[in-house]
Each structure stands twice: as C-alpha cells, then as structure tokens.
Amino acid sequence: MKKIQMVDLKGQYEGIKNNVDVSIAEVLDSSAFINGPQVHAFQNELEAYLNVEHVIPCANGTDALQICMMGLGLQPGDEVITADFTFAATVEVIALLNLTPVLVDVEPDTFNIDPKAIEKAITPKTKAIVPVHLFGQCANMDAIIELADKHGLYVIEDNAQAIGATHTFKDGKKQKAGTIGHVASTSFFPSKNLGCYGDGGAIFTNDGDLAHTIRGMVNHGMYKRYHHDVIGVNSRLDSIQAAVLRAKLPNLDVYNEKRRNAARKYSMAFKDNPDIIVPKTVNGCNGICDTCDCHVFHQYTLRILNGKRDDLVQHLNDQNVPCGVYYPIPLHKQKAYVDDRYNEADFPITNQLVKEVISLPMHTELDDEQIEFITKTIIDFVNN
C-alpha cells in the first residue's frame, strides 16, 4: 500500500503534469507575471463554469472575503453574523475592518450555520450574514436568503471549501455555491478542491456595479494607472497561479466526483457503528446518493461519540494514518475573539462538535486499499 496522505498534491500533479508545465512555460515565455493573459483567461473560464457574471481574481481567500466587505461599504460598528464553527479567517476580516462580529451556532448534521440562530442574533445594527459553506456543501441558503430579504441584509458567501458544489432550492432551481448571495469569496490554497501551487483567491458576484468597485479595490484602488479612485489594497492573482488553475479547472467536476466516491466508501464502512456519525448532506439524503451534487467533500468529517475522539487521533497517528481536527476551539473561545456578549448556552452544538469531529484523508488520489485500511483501523479502535 502506498503511503497515506491527508492531501496528495503530487499524485494529482502527475495526472495533469503536461498541461500544468505547458501553462507555466507560457507565462515564463511571455514574462507577463502580473495581470497577464492567463489571469484574464482563467477569470473568463471560471465565470462560464459557475454561470456567474463576474469573477475577480485576487491574492488569497482571506483577502477575497475582506474585499467583499469593503466593496459593500460596510462601516465600523456594523454587525456581521457568521458561524462560530469555522476557520478564523472568516471572523478575522470582520474584526480587521472594525466591524462587529456576531458568532452564532451551527447545525449538528451539516456543521453549517443555523438559520434559527441567525434570526435570533439580528439587531438594528446587523448589516450582513456570512454563511460559510463548510467542508464542501452549501449552508441552508433558502432560509438565509429569506432572512436577508426580510431584514434588508447583505449575504456574503464564504465559499473557500465548496467550489463546484450545487445548491438546489426548494423550487428545484440549482445554483453553484458562491453565486447565490450578493457576493462571495473563495480560496485557491493548494489543498482546496480547486487549488493552485501557492496562494490565490477570487470574488464572485452578479452585481455589475459592485464588481466594478471591487476590480479597483484589488489593484490599489486604480482603474487607470496612477489614478486612485477608491481605497484599495494590493491583492492580485499572479499569472503562474492562474496558469495552474486553468490546467485544473476542466478537471474540477471529475475531482469532486472522486471525492464523493471516496466519501461513499467511507460512509458505507462506518454506517452501522453506533459510535460514529457520518457526514450528512444538506438535502437530507440517507448517505451520499448516486446523483449527489450538493457536497464536494473538501473534508470528510466524522463525529466520534463517547469521548473517544482524542484517543482515536493518537491511534491514527501511531498507525501512520493522517487526520485533522477541524476545529478544536470555537471562535467565541479564541483569545482574539472572546467577548462578554457571548453566552455559552447559545453554542451547544459548536461546543459539542469541537470534542467529537475528526477529518479523514480526502483527495482525488485515494484508492480502495487505503480506504479499507483507514476504515478498518478506525472501526477496530472504536469497537474496543
């Protein structure tokens, strides 16, 4: 059996090596390293893939989320509601802009932000909701859009983990993750489902005026060289990273289906174990259905019951099986974001999840022998 890795970027590269190498060579030959033809071509191709009017590439996913908020004109003191159970970048940019983060609990099955908790947290100062499409599937966008419309709020999708996922609305309409709210951000960090070979990110919107504002913001506020019309930042996707992403984008749906197939095999192996809760899809399927397009499994995350999670992590490490705990500490308990406004009683699900979740190796190169070894190792341990 080949070595098990949490993410096998080298194996994936070997499958597209020629396309990647040719694309990078084109950049080197042109010497157009910033805002070159590869960047513009990738932007156009991603717009077509997502069926969204505007894609604005930028330097990384954290910048993307911050620039979304800047573009919407949010002001210091404005409240922004987001999930307590996610990576710190989501709340970090809110705080950096002197906005007021409002953290709320998540749903136990999908790990995504709970619309009921959002509604409870809305005040006259609330200006935006940031649903994080965690681990590879959309939050409950039907309910979130309804709340936003009711209260006149912006919806900023944090789509760093769910590119390629599809949300099916109650009326049967389908839209790609990141194209539903007023604006969205994504990350092209190497381990993402669509990852480059460095840092990279992008912003999506169907609002032409907002897109125009953001295009200036990512480039020092310039639309014409040395004419600074808005306050901006230096956040551009470089041409080499765009070249890598262009080589990968045509394979994204195939990559995501490979992840779903691996997830199905994991879930099948664990399905009858009372101490293991497998991931649930937002559509409420019993398992991962054959036509599933709602989840792209950026992470495959289990809940391990009966207090066995930490010992399982150690056991997997001892067996050379990588794993991750995403996330071990709720944001409302992180030193940087502690606030007297928060009541522990408002976070029962997040406080439980941080004790139970464990993410298994998930990537396009997983094979059946590795999956069988991983699942057997976990089941044998949990059953002892």
Short mmCIF file of C-alpha atoms in Angstrom, two decimals:
data_model
loop_
_atom_site.label_atom_id
_atom_site.label_comp_id
_atom_site.label_asym_id
_atom_site.label_seq_id
_atom_site.Cartn_x
_atom_site.Cartn_y
_atom_site.Cartn_z
CA MET A 1 0.00 0.00 0.00
CA LYS A 2 1.31 3.44 -0.89
CA LYS A 3 1.79 5.99 1.87
CA ILE A 4 -1.49 7.55 3.05
CA GLN A 5 -1.55 11.33 2.87
CA MET A 6 -4.10 13.84 4.07
CA VAL A 7 -3.81 15.52 0.66
CA ASP A 8 -1.85 14.07 -2.27
CA LEU A 9 -0.97 17.08 -4.40
CA LYS A 10 1.99 15.35 -6.06
CA GLY A 11 -0.17 12.47 -7.22
CA GLN A 12 -2.72 14.87 -8.64
CA TYR A 13 0.01 16.87 -10.39
CA GLU A 14 1.37 13.77 -12.08
CA GLY A 15 -2.02 13.26 -13.75
CA ILE A 16 -2.02 16.75 -15.30
CA LYS A 17 1.73 17.37 -15.45
CA ASN A 18 1.92 18.16 -19.15
CA ASN A 19 -0.91 20.70 -19.09
CA VAL A 20 0.46 22.40 -15.98
CA ASP A 21 4.01 22.54 -17.30
CA VAL A 22 2.91 23.94 -20.67
CA SER A 23 0.73 26.59 -19.00
CA ILE A 24 3.52 27.71 -16.67
CA ALA A 25 6.01 27.78 -19.57
CA GLU A 26 3.69 30.12 -21.45
CA VAL A 27 3.81 32.55 -18.55
CA LEU A 28 7.59 32.35 -18.34
CA ASP A 29 7.92 32.89 -22.08
CA SER A 30 5.58 35.90 -22.03
CA SER A 31 7.04 37.36 -18.80
CA ALA A 32 3.53 38.69 -18.08
CA PHE A 33 3.66 37.73 -14.42
CA ILE A 34 1.00 40.13 -13.08
CA ASN A 35 -2.44 40.55 -14.71
CA GLY A 36 -1.25 38.62 -17.74
CA PRO A 37 -3.32 36.73 -20.33
CA GLN A 38 -3.52 33.61 -18.14
CA VAL A 39 -5.28 35.57 -15.39
CA HIS A 40 -7.87 37.01 -17.74
CA ALA A 41 -8.45 33.65 -19.43
CA PHE A 42 -8.93 31.91 -16.07
CA GLN A 43 -11.36 34.60 -14.98
CA ASN A 44 -13.47 34.08 -18.10
CA GLU A 45 -13.39 30.29 -17.83
CA LEU A 46 -14.40 30.32 -14.17
CA GLU A 47 -17.26 32.71 -14.92
CA ALA A 48 -18.51 30.23 -17.51
CA TYR A 49 -18.14 27.26 -15.17
CA LEU A 50 -20.02 28.95 -12.33
CA ASN A 51 -22.54 30.73 -14.57
CA VAL A 52 -21.78 33.96 -12.74
CA GLU A 53 -21.43 37.40 -14.30
CA HIS A 54 -18.20 38.48 -12.63
CA VAL A 55 -15.14 36.72 -11.21
CA ILE A 56 -12.45 38.99 -9.76
CA PRO A 57 -9.23 37.07 -9.00
CA CYS A 58 -7.15 38.16 -6.02
CA ALA A 59 -4.20 37.08 -3.90
CA ASN A 60 -5.87 34.71 -1.42
CA GLY A 61 -9.17 33.70 0.10
CA THR A 62 -8.83 35.87 3.20
CA ASP A 63 -8.26 38.96 1.07
CA ALA A 64 -11.25 37.94 -1.03
CA LEU A 65 -13.58 37.94 1.97
CA GLN A 66 -12.22 41.23 3.30
CA ILE A 67 -12.59 42.91 -0.09
CA CYS A 68 -16.19 41.68 -0.35
CA MET A 69 -16.97 43.60 2.84
CA MET A 70 -15.05 46.65 1.69
CA GLY A 71 -16.88 46.63 -1.63
CA LEU A 72 -20.26 46.58 0.08
CA GLY A 73 -19.32 49.69 2.05
CA LEU A 74 -19.76 48.17 5.50
CA GLN A 75 -18.83 50.68 8.20
CA PRO A 76 -17.15 50.34 11.62
CA GLY A 77 -19.68 49.14 14.17
CA ASP A 78 -21.87 47.36 11.62
CA GLU A 79 -22.70 43.84 12.81
CA VAL A 80 -21.87 40.84 10.66
CA ILE A 81 -23.30 37.45 11.61
CA THR A 82 -21.28 34.32 10.89
CA ALA A 83 -20.67 30.80 12.18
CA ASP A 84 -18.81 30.03 15.40
CA PHE A 85 -17.59 26.71 13.97
CA THR A 86 -15.20 27.61 11.16
CA PHE A 87 -11.65 28.75 10.42
CA ALA A 88 -10.61 32.06 11.97
CA ALA A 89 -10.18 33.90 8.64
CA THR A 90 -13.95 34.38 8.45
CA VAL A 91 -14.14 36.40 11.66
CA GLU A 92 -10.63 37.83 11.29
CA VAL A 93 -11.53 40.09 8.37
CA ILE A 94 -14.65 41.33 10.15
CA ALA A 95 -12.52 42.45 13.08
CA LEU A 96 -9.79 43.93 10.86
CA LEU A 97 -12.35 46.24 9.28
CA ASN A 98 -13.60 47.34 12.73
CA LEU A 99 -16.92 45.71 12.06
CA THR A 100 -18.61 43.82 14.89
CA PRO A 101 -18.52 40.04 14.52
CA VAL A 102 -21.58 38.21 15.80
CA LEU A 103 -20.92 34.49 16.15
CA VAL A 104 -23.80 32.01 16.19
CA ASP A 105 -24.21 28.26 16.47
CA VAL A 106 -24.33 25.68 13.68
CA GLU A 107 -26.48 22.72 12.73
CA PRO A 108 -25.40 19.30 14.10
CA ASP A 109 -25.78 17.37 10.84
CA THR A 110 -24.22 19.63 8.21
CA PHE A 111 -21.98 21.72 10.53
CA ASN A 112 -23.24 24.82 8.70
CA ILE A 113 -24.63 28.00 10.24
CA ASP A 114 -28.07 27.59 11.82
CA PRO A 115 -30.68 29.95 10.30
CA LYS A 116 -32.64 29.93 13.57
CA ALA A 117 -29.54 31.20 15.38
CA ILE A 118 -29.05 33.86 12.71
CA GLU A 119 -32.60 35.14 13.14
CA LYS A 120 -32.19 35.31 16.91
CA ALA A 121 -29.00 37.37 16.53
CA ILE A 122 -30.31 40.03 14.13
CA THR A 123 -30.43 43.56 15.58
CA PRO A 124 -30.88 47.03 14.04
CA LYS A 125 -27.08 47.16 13.64
CA THR A 126 -26.90 43.95 11.60
CA LYS A 127 -25.84 44.59 8.01
CA ALA A 128 -24.64 41.25 6.64
CA ILE A 129 -24.70 37.47 7.03
CA VAL A 130 -21.66 35.38 6.13
CA PRO A 131 -22.68 31.75 5.65
CA VAL A 132 -19.62 29.51 5.49
CA HIS A 133 -20.16 26.56 3.14
CA LEU A 134 -18.23 24.27 5.45
CA PHE A 135 -16.42 21.10 4.40
CA GLY A 136 -17.89 21.17 0.88
CA GLN A 137 -21.60 21.91 0.89
CA CYS A 138 -23.82 24.97 0.98
CA ALA A 139 -25.45 26.27 4.09
CA ASN A 140 -29.26 26.43 4.08
CA MET A 141 -29.42 29.20 1.50
CA ASP A 142 -33.21 29.07 1.12
CA ALA A 143 -33.64 30.14 4.74
CA ILE A 144 -30.68 32.52 4.73
CA ILE A 145 -31.81 34.41 1.62
CA GLU A 146 -35.31 34.63 3.08
CA LEU A 147 -33.94 36.16 6.29
CA ALA A 148 -31.72 38.56 4.37
CA ASP A 149 -34.60 39.74 2.20
CA LYS A 150 -36.84 40.16 5.23
CA HIS A 151 -34.33 42.30 7.13
CA GLY A 152 -32.55 44.04 4.23
CA LEU A 153 -29.18 42.35 4.81
CA TYR A 154 -26.28 41.50 2.54
CA VAL A 155 -25.34 37.85 2.07
CA ILE A 156 -21.59 37.26 1.65
CA GLU A 157 -20.85 33.61 0.91
CA ASP A 158 -17.59 32.20 2.27
CA ASN A 159 -17.07 29.58 -0.42
CA ALA A 160 -13.46 28.65 0.38
CA GLN A 161 -14.35 24.98 0.89
CA ALA A 162 -17.20 24.31 -1.53
CA ILE A 163 -16.27 25.34 -5.06
CA GLY A 164 -18.14 23.16 -7.51
CA ALA A 165 -20.94 22.27 -5.10
CA THR A 166 -24.52 22.88 -6.23
CA HIS A 167 -27.38 24.16 -4.10
CA THR A 168 -30.88 23.01 -5.00
CA PHE A 169 -33.56 25.44 -3.86
CA LYS A 170 -36.98 24.33 -2.66
CA ASP A 171 -38.45 25.21 -6.06
CA GLY A 172 -35.93 22.95 -7.82
CA LYS A 173 -33.71 25.76 -9.11
CA LYS A 174 -29.98 24.96 -8.99
CA GLN A 175 -27.06 27.32 -8.49
CA LYS A 176 -23.38 26.80 -7.87
CA ALA A 177 -22.05 27.62 -4.42
CA GLY A 178 -20.76 31.17 -4.39
CA THR A 179 -23.27 32.52 -6.92
CA ILE A 180 -26.31 32.82 -4.65
CA GLY A 181 -25.71 35.77 -2.32
CA HIS A 182 -24.80 39.36 -3.15
CA VAL A 183 -21.12 38.46 -3.33
CA ALA A 184 -18.85 35.53 -2.47
CA SER A 185 -15.22 34.74 -1.78
CA THR A 186 -13.19 31.63 -2.43
CA SER A 187 -9.68 30.35 -1.80
CA PHE A 188 -7.32 28.54 -4.16
CA PHE A 189 -4.99 27.38 -1.37
CA PRO A 190 -3.19 24.25 -2.67
CA SER A 191 -5.27 21.76 -0.66
CA LYS A 192 -8.62 23.14 -1.86
CA ASN A 193 -10.73 21.23 -4.36
CA LEU A 194 -9.52 23.73 -6.95
CA GLY A 195 -6.10 24.69 -5.67
CA CYS A 196 -3.11 26.45 -7.14
CA TYR A 197 0.56 25.95 -6.22
CA GLY A 198 0.74 28.91 -3.85
CA ASP A 199 -1.82 31.37 -2.54
CA GLY A 200 -4.76 32.56 -4.59
CA GLY A 201 -8.38 33.60 -4.29
CA ALA A 202 -11.34 35.12 -6.09
CA ILE A 203 -14.55 37.08 -5.61
CA PHE A 204 -17.83 36.27 -7.39
CA THR A 205 -20.86 38.48 -7.96
CA ASN A 206 -23.70 39.11 -10.39
CA ASP A 207 -23.80 42.81 -9.44
CA GLY A 208 -22.00 44.80 -12.14
CA ASP A 209 -21.58 47.96 -10.05
CA LEU A 210 -20.16 46.00 -7.13
CA ALA A 211 -17.82 44.11 -9.46
CA HIS A 212 -16.53 47.41 -10.85
CA THR A 213 -15.84 48.73 -7.35
CA ILE A 214 -14.03 45.53 -6.35
CA ARG A 215 -11.90 45.42 -9.52
CA GLY A 216 -10.44 48.74 -8.48
CA MET A 217 -10.04 47.74 -4.86
CA VAL A 218 -7.88 44.69 -5.59
CA ASN A 219 -5.43 46.90 -7.51
CA HIS A 220 -4.68 49.79 -5.14
CA GLY A 221 -7.99 51.45 -6.00
CA MET A 222 -6.92 52.06 -9.60
CA TYR A 223 -8.96 51.75 -12.77
CA LYS A 224 -6.41 53.84 -14.66
CA ARG A 225 -2.73 53.68 -13.77
CA TYR A 226 -1.81 56.17 -11.01
CA HIS A 227 -5.42 57.31 -10.69
CA HIS A 228 -6.68 56.07 -7.29
CA ASP A 229 -10.47 56.38 -7.27
CA VAL A 230 -11.25 54.19 -4.25
CA ILE A 231 -9.32 53.00 -1.22
CA GLY A 232 -7.86 49.68 -2.22
CA VAL A 233 -5.32 47.01 -1.41
CA ASN A 234 -2.65 45.09 -3.30
CA SER A 235 -4.30 41.73 -3.88
CA ARG A 236 -3.78 40.17 -7.30
CA LEU A 237 -3.65 36.57 -8.50
CA ASP A 238 -0.30 36.11 -10.21
CA SER A 239 -0.15 34.66 -13.70
CA ILE A 240 1.67 31.44 -12.78
CA GLN A 241 -1.04 30.54 -10.26
CA ALA A 242 -3.71 31.36 -12.85
CA ALA A 243 -1.95 29.05 -15.30
CA VAL A 244 -2.09 26.20 -12.77
CA LEU A 245 -5.77 26.86 -12.08
CA ARG A 246 -6.56 26.87 -15.82
CA ALA A 247 -4.97 23.44 -16.11
CA LYS A 248 -7.06 22.15 -13.19
CA LEU A 249 -10.45 23.78 -13.82
CA PRO A 250 -11.54 21.40 -16.63
CA ASN A 251 -10.99 18.52 -14.18
CA LEU A 252 -12.84 20.05 -11.23
CA ASP A 253 -16.06 18.07 -11.65
CA VAL A 254 -14.07 14.85 -12.04
CA TYR A 255 -12.03 15.69 -8.95
CA ASN A 256 -15.19 16.36 -6.96
CA GLU A 257 -16.78 13.11 -8.09
CA LYS A 258 -13.66 11.20 -6.97
CA ARG A 259 -14.02 12.82 -3.57
CA ARG A 260 -17.70 11.83 -3.42
CA ASN A 261 -16.84 8.25 -4.36
CA ALA A 262 -14.28 8.08 -1.57
CA ALA A 263 -16.83 9.58 0.83
CA ARG A 264 -19.41 6.95 -0.16
CA LYS A 265 -16.92 4.17 0.63
CA TYR A 266 -16.04 5.72 3.97
CA SER A 267 -19.70 6.11 4.91
CA MET A 268 -20.60 2.59 3.83
CA ALA A 269 -17.89 1.16 6.06
CA PHE A 270 -18.98 3.20 9.09
CA LYS A 271 -22.75 3.14 8.62
CA ASP A 272 -23.66 0.54 11.27
CA ASN A 273 -21.35 1.77 14.02
CA PRO A 274 -23.22 3.49 16.88
CA ASP A 275 -20.15 5.46 17.97
CA ILE A 276 -19.54 7.03 14.55
CA ILE A 277 -21.75 9.66 12.91
CA VAL A 278 -21.01 10.02 9.20
CA PRO A 279 -21.45 13.29 7.25
CA LYS A 280 -24.97 14.24 6.19
CA THR A 281 -25.82 16.12 3.03
CA VAL A 282 -27.85 19.30 3.12
CA ASN A 283 -30.61 17.65 1.08
CA GLY A 284 -31.16 15.13 3.86
CA CYS A 285 -30.17 12.08 1.82
CA ASN A 286 -29.62 8.88 3.77
CA GLY A 287 -25.96 8.63 2.88
CA ILE A 288 -24.47 10.13 -0.28
CA CYS A 289 -26.86 9.44 -3.15
CA ASP A 290 -25.66 8.46 -6.62
CA THR A 291 -26.81 11.77 -8.08
CA CYS A 292 -25.34 13.89 -5.27
CA ASP A 293 -24.08 17.27 -6.43
CA CYS A 294 -24.62 19.20 -3.19
CA HIS A 295 -21.40 18.11 -1.44
CA VAL A 296 -17.86 18.17 -2.83
CA PHE A 297 -16.15 16.87 0.34
CA HIS A 298 -13.34 19.30 0.82
CA GLN A 299 -13.19 17.44 4.12
CA TYR A 300 -14.74 14.14 5.13
CA THR A 301 -15.59 14.78 8.78
CA LEU A 302 -16.89 12.23 11.26
CA ARG A 303 -18.28 12.69 14.74
CA ILE A 304 -16.78 10.18 17.21
CA LEU A 305 -19.01 9.68 20.24
CA ASN A 306 -18.40 8.51 23.83
CA GLY A 307 -15.31 10.63 24.37
CA LYS A 308 -13.09 8.55 22.07
CA ARG A 309 -12.05 11.23 19.57
CA ASP A 310 -8.75 12.36 21.08
CA ASP A 311 -7.57 8.80 21.70
CA LEU A 312 -8.52 7.92 18.13
CA VAL A 313 -6.41 10.80 16.82
CA GLN A 314 -3.41 9.44 18.71
CA HIS A 315 -4.10 5.89 17.50
CA LEU A 316 -4.29 7.00 13.85
CA ASN A 317 -1.04 8.92 14.24
CA ASP A 318 0.57 5.79 15.66
CA GLN A 319 -0.66 3.84 12.62
CA ASN A 320 0.67 6.49 10.20
CA VAL A 321 -2.83 7.49 9.17
CA PRO A 322 -3.04 11.31 8.94
CA CYS A 323 -6.14 13.07 10.22
CA GLY A 324 -7.22 16.52 11.27
CA VAL A 325 -9.43 18.14 13.89
CA TYR A 326 -11.29 20.98 12.18
CA TYR A 327 -11.85 22.80 14.51
CA PRO A 328 -10.59 22.18 18.07
CA ILE A 329 -11.62 25.52 19.61
CA PRO A 330 -14.79 27.53 18.92
CA LEU A 331 -14.15 31.02 17.64
CA HIS A 332 -16.00 32.55 20.59
CA LYS A 333 -13.39 30.96 22.89
CA GLN A 334 -10.36 32.06 20.89
CA LYS A 335 -8.33 34.64 22.80
CA ALA A 336 -8.54 37.18 19.97
CA TYR A 337 -12.34 36.99 19.76
CA VAL A 338 -13.53 36.50 23.33
CA ASP A 339 -16.40 38.89 24.03
CA ASP A 340 -18.70 39.37 27.02
CA ARG A 341 -21.64 39.47 24.60
CA TYR A 342 -21.44 35.69 24.13
CA ASN A 343 -23.38 33.25 26.28
CA GLU A 344 -22.20 29.63 26.39
CA ALA A 345 -25.81 28.48 26.32
CA ASP A 346 -26.06 29.83 22.76
CA PHE A 347 -23.39 27.45 21.42
CA PRO A 348 -24.40 23.92 22.44
CA ILE A 349 -23.73 22.34 19.04
CA THR A 350 -20.37 24.00 18.40
CA ASN A 351 -19.18 23.22 21.93
CA GLN A 352 -20.06 19.56 21.33
CA LEU A 353 -18.61 19.32 17.83
CA VAL A 354 -15.17 20.52 18.87
CA LYS A 355 -14.96 17.46 21.15
CA GLU A 356 -16.13 14.97 18.52
CA VAL A 357 -15.09 15.90 14.99
CA ILE A 358 -12.26 14.27 13.08
CA SER A 359 -11.47 14.66 9.39
CA LEU A 360 -10.01 11.78 7.40
CA PRO A 361 -7.72 11.80 4.37
CA MET A 362 -9.70 13.17 1.43
CA HIS A 363 -8.29 13.83 -2.02
CA THR A 364 -8.51 12.71 -5.62
CA GLU A 365 -5.82 10.02 -5.36
CA LEU A 366 -7.28 7.89 -2.55
CA ASP A 367 -7.53 4.23 -3.54
CA ASP A 368 -9.63 1.36 -2.21
CA GLU A 369 -6.74 -0.27 -0.35
CA GLN A 370 -6.04 2.92 1.56
CA ILE A 371 -9.71 3.49 2.36
CA GLU A 372 -10.08 -0.08 3.60
CA PHE A 373 -7.03 0.30 5.85
CA ILE A 374 -8.23 3.63 7.25
CA THR A 375 -11.77 2.44 7.95
CA LYS A 376 -10.65 -0.86 9.50
CA THR A 377 -8.16 0.95 11.72
CA ILE A 378 -10.88 3.30 12.98
CA ILE A 379 -13.56 0.64 13.44
CA ASP A 380 -11.24 -1.73 15.30
CA PHE A 381 -10.25 1.07 17.66
CA VAL A 382 -13.75 2.41 18.29
CA ASN A 383 -15.11 -1.09 18.93
CA ASN A 384 -12.51 -1.89 21.60
#
